[in-house]
Amino acid sequence: MRHDPGAAPARVMTKVVSATPVTMGVENNEEFAMTEKPSAPSLGLLLGESRAMLAYGRYLLRGLGHRQLPAGNGQPVLVLPGFGASDASTRPLRRALTRLGYSVYGWAQGTNLGMNSKRKAMLVSQLQAIQTRHGQPVALIGWSLGGVFARELARAYPDRVSQVFTLGSPINGDPEANNVTTLFNLFNPKRPPPDREAFEARIPAPPVPCTAIFTRQDGIVSWQCSQEEDGPLTDNVEVQGTHVGLPWNPQVLAAIAERLARNPEKGNE
């Protein structure tokens, strides 16, 4: 365990809360229906992911603007990287949350190449150790595939998890509506074809407050598939930016900080 001191249904009804409703043209609590089968993001959106490097440059120059956000009080937070990424990818977000006063942990398992029994056991052990150390449930933040892992951890151990944040994670709609399936299968050659029944069984949110953060400019995962179904403990927040740049997106940090400062027992009202 490593503490980071420095730093699909045919029709889905959901509620969207826009981080910047005026500039993005989405009103708060806008409801919409996903009536068509989602597909992987277009080539144009995929190529647009290169803008993440420009956003990273802005982060290096300006940071994530944490000084204007509500502070934490040492609450534990565990951050899980996306497929093909390591803790280095989530360092900007972890560092900003640390500066806000949270006790932030990376997953400390190297590059995320998918789940296996050993990795699952280590993740469960880490969650339990952090919860025991702090004497309170842990907030989980998962970028992309890491968000899928975070939801399943919360589903299996709801008493150890205070809330879940997913960042551009494929949690709804169609398990293949993304641009990384081929690469994922390359690193997981024994993986059977997608079990759609199992995928659909994982669509309902775990029994803890869950916030899905998504962007319509996502070039990796279909943005329609990155949202939670509407419910008393679920919240969907739209931000601007790329999929790759979500861990250093100031709007993402603001959405997370605001909700971490709430009482988790009240849910995402």
mmCIF file of C-alpha atoms in Angstrom, residues 5-128:
data_model
loop_
_atom_site.group_PDB
_atom_site.id
_atom_site.type_symbol
_atom_site.label_atom_id
_atom_site.label_comp_id
_atom_site.label_asym_id
_atom_site.label_seq_id
_atom_site.Cartn_x
_atom_site.Cartn_y
_atom_site.Cartn_z
ATOM 1 C CA PRO A 5 2.062 12.343 0.297
ATOM 2 C CA GLY A 6 3.025 14.805 -2.428
ATOM 3 C CA ALA A 7 0.795 15.119 -4.240
ATOM 4 C CA ALA A 8 -26.776 -2.258 -22.570
ATOM 5 C CA PRO A 9 -30.267 -1.181 -22.205
ATOM 6 C CA ALA A 10 -31.995 -0.127 -25.430
ATOM 7 C CA ARG A 11 -33.132 2.993 -23.625
ATOM 8 C CA VAL A 12 -31.316 4.642 -20.749
ATOM 9 C CA MET A 13 -32.804 7.605 -18.916
ATOM 10 C CA THR A 14 -30.314 9.661 -17.005
ATOM 11 C CA LYS A 15 -29.748 13.069 -15.474
ATOM 12 C CA VAL A 16 -26.892 15.269 -16.614
ATOM 13 C CA VAL A 17 -25.397 18.010 -14.483
ATOM 14 C CA SER A 18 -23.148 20.243 -16.534
ATOM 15 C CA ALA A 19 -20.002 21.641 -14.949
ATOM 16 C CA THR A 20 -20.297 24.720 -17.154
ATOM 17 C CA PRO A 21 -23.866 24.862 -18.491
ATOM 18 C CA VAL A 22 -23.546 28.185 -20.296
ATOM 19 C CA THR A 23 -20.433 27.429 -22.340
ATOM 20 C CA MET A 24 -21.417 23.848 -23.050
ATOM 21 C CA GLY A 25 -25.075 24.456 -23.853
ATOM 22 C CA VAL A 26 -26.360 21.854 -21.412
ATOM 23 C CA GLU A 27 -28.795 22.880 -18.746
ATOM 24 C CA ASN A 28 -28.522 21.459 -15.249
ATOM 25 C CA ASN A 29 -30.604 18.319 -14.723
ATOM 26 C CA GLU A 30 -31.148 17.932 -18.452
ATOM 27 C CA GLU A 31 -32.707 14.529 -19.144
ATOM 28 C CA PHE A 32 -32.193 12.616 -22.337
ATOM 29 C CA ALA A 33 -32.712 9.113 -23.653
ATOM 30 C CA MET A 34 -30.123 6.907 -25.330
ATOM 31 C CA THR A 35 -32.429 5.424 -27.937
ATOM 32 C CA GLU A 36 -29.793 4.175 -30.401
ATOM 33 C CA LYS A 37 -27.027 1.664 -29.859
ATOM 34 C CA PRO A 38 -23.866 3.656 -29.075
ATOM 35 C CA SER A 39 -20.778 3.189 -31.208
ATOM 36 C CA ALA A 40 -17.081 3.828 -30.694
ATOM 37 C CA PRO A 41 -16.054 7.495 -30.966
ATOM 38 C CA SER A 42 -15.282 8.747 -34.464
ATOM 39 C CA LEU A 43 -11.806 9.013 -35.959
ATOM 40 C CA GLY A 44 -12.038 12.781 -35.605
ATOM 41 C CA LEU A 45 -12.663 12.502 -31.873
ATOM 42 C CA LEU A 46 -9.890 9.933 -31.536
ATOM 43 C CA LEU A 47 -7.415 12.240 -33.271
ATOM 44 C CA GLY A 48 -8.642 15.061 -31.066
ATOM 45 C CA GLU A 49 -7.216 13.246 -28.054
ATOM 46 C CA SER A 50 -3.878 14.835 -28.969
ATOM 47 C CA ARG A 51 -5.243 18.006 -27.352
ATOM 48 C CA ALA A 52 -4.662 16.334 -23.991
ATOM 49 C CA MET A 53 -0.981 17.240 -24.258
ATOM 50 C CA LEU A 54 -1.850 20.916 -24.632
ATOM 51 C CA ALA A 55 -4.052 20.625 -21.562
ATOM 52 C CA TYR A 56 -1.179 18.979 -19.706
ATOM 53 C CA GLY A 57 1.025 21.913 -20.611
ATOM 54 C CA ARG A 58 -1.560 24.285 -19.147
ATOM 55 C CA TYR A 59 -1.632 22.148 -16.012
ATOM 56 C CA LEU A 60 2.158 22.428 -15.663
ATOM 57 C CA LEU A 61 1.919 26.197 -15.971
ATOM 58 C CA ARG A 62 -1.186 26.863 -13.895
ATOM 59 C CA GLY A 63 -1.976 23.794 -11.823
ATOM 60 C CA LEU A 64 -5.595 22.708 -11.359
ATOM 61 C CA GLY A 65 -6.853 25.711 -9.407
ATOM 62 C CA HIS A 66 -7.291 23.853 -6.117
ATOM 63 C CA ARG A 67 -7.048 26.989 -3.962
ATOM 64 C CA GLN A 68 -10.620 27.998 -4.789
ATOM 65 C CA LEU A 69 -12.096 24.605 -3.886
ATOM 66 C CA PRO A 70 -13.464 23.243 -0.585
ATOM 67 C CA ALA A 71 -10.817 21.596 1.579
ATOM 68 C CA GLY A 72 -10.787 18.087 2.939
ATOM 69 C CA ASN A 73 -9.991 16.853 6.421
ATOM 70 C CA GLY A 74 -7.722 13.886 5.841
ATOM 71 C CA GLN A 75 -10.391 11.624 4.369
ATOM 72 C CA PRO A 76 -8.887 8.675 2.449
ATOM 73 C CA VAL A 77 -9.077 8.580 -1.345
ATOM 74 C CA LEU A 78 -7.846 5.773 -3.618
ATOM 75 C CA VAL A 79 -7.255 6.607 -7.302
ATOM 76 C CA LEU A 80 -7.129 3.898 -9.997
ATOM 77 C CA PRO A 81 -5.563 4.504 -13.448
ATOM 78 C CA GLY A 82 -7.013 3.610 -16.824
ATOM 79 C CA PHE A 83 -6.035 0.790 -19.141
ATOM 80 C CA GLY A 84 -2.413 1.028 -20.257
ATOM 81 C CA ALA A 85 -1.671 3.681 -17.639
ATOM 82 C CA SER A 86 0.024 3.742 -14.244
ATOM 83 C CA ASP A 87 -0.071 5.958 -11.175
ATOM 84 C CA ALA A 88 1.972 8.507 -13.121
ATOM 85 C CA SER A 89 -1.119 9.302 -15.199
ATOM 86 C CA THR A 90 -3.212 10.238 -12.165
ATOM 87 C CA ARG A 91 -0.472 12.148 -10.339
ATOM 88 C CA PRO A 92 -1.879 15.619 -11.199
ATOM 89 C CA LEU A 93 -5.261 14.747 -9.713
ATOM 90 C CA ARG A 94 -3.787 12.997 -6.679
ATOM 91 C CA ARG A 95 -1.412 15.857 -5.998
ATOM 92 C CA ALA A 96 -4.227 18.427 -6.157
ATOM 93 C CA LEU A 97 -6.423 16.374 -3.813
ATOM 94 C CA THR A 98 -3.502 15.972 -1.409
ATOM 95 C CA ARG A 99 -3.079 19.746 -1.349
ATOM 96 C CA LEU A 100 -6.780 20.078 -0.572
ATOM 97 C CA GLY A 101 -6.222 18.034 2.578
ATOM 98 C CA TYR A 102 -7.141 14.484 1.590
ATOM 99 C CA SER A 103 -5.109 11.346 2.286
ATOM 100 C CA VAL A 104 -4.612 10.162 -1.278
ATOM 101 C CA TYR A 105 -3.326 6.792 -2.485
ATOM 102 C CA GLY A 106 -2.305 5.483 -5.896
ATOM 103 C CA TRP A 107 -3.028 1.881 -6.690
ATOM 104 C CA ALA A 108 0.708 0.930 -6.706
ATOM 105 C CA GLN A 109 0.326 -1.948 -9.177
ATOM 106 C CA GLY A 110 2.245 -0.600 -12.139
ATOM 107 C CA THR A 111 0.550 -0.433 -15.526
ATOM 108 C CA ASN A 112 -3.135 -1.332 -15.649
ATOM 109 C CA LEU A 113 -3.420 -4.119 -18.224
ATOM 110 C CA GLY A 114 -6.728 -5.473 -16.991
ATOM 111 C CA MET A 115 -7.983 -7.412 -14.014
ATOM 112 C CA ASN A 116 -6.748 -10.819 -12.898
ATOM 113 C CA SER A 117 -7.056 -12.776 -9.662
ATOM 114 C CA LYS A 118 -3.732 -11.538 -8.255
ATOM 115 C CA ARG A 119 -4.455 -7.900 -9.039
ATOM 116 C CA LYS A 120 -7.965 -8.200 -7.625
ATOM 117 C CA ALA A 121 -6.663 -9.668 -4.366
ATOM 118 C CA MET A 122 -4.095 -6.872 -4.047
ATOM 119 C CA LEU A 123 -6.723 -4.216 -4.698
ATOM 120 C CA VAL A 124 -9.093 -5.657 -2.105
ATOM 121 C CA SER A 125 -6.254 -5.884 0.414
ATOM 122 C CA GLN A 126 -5.273 -2.279 -0.275
ATOM 123 C CA LEU A 127 -8.836 -1.037 0.175
ATOM 124 C CA GLN A 128 -9.180 -2.878 3.470
#
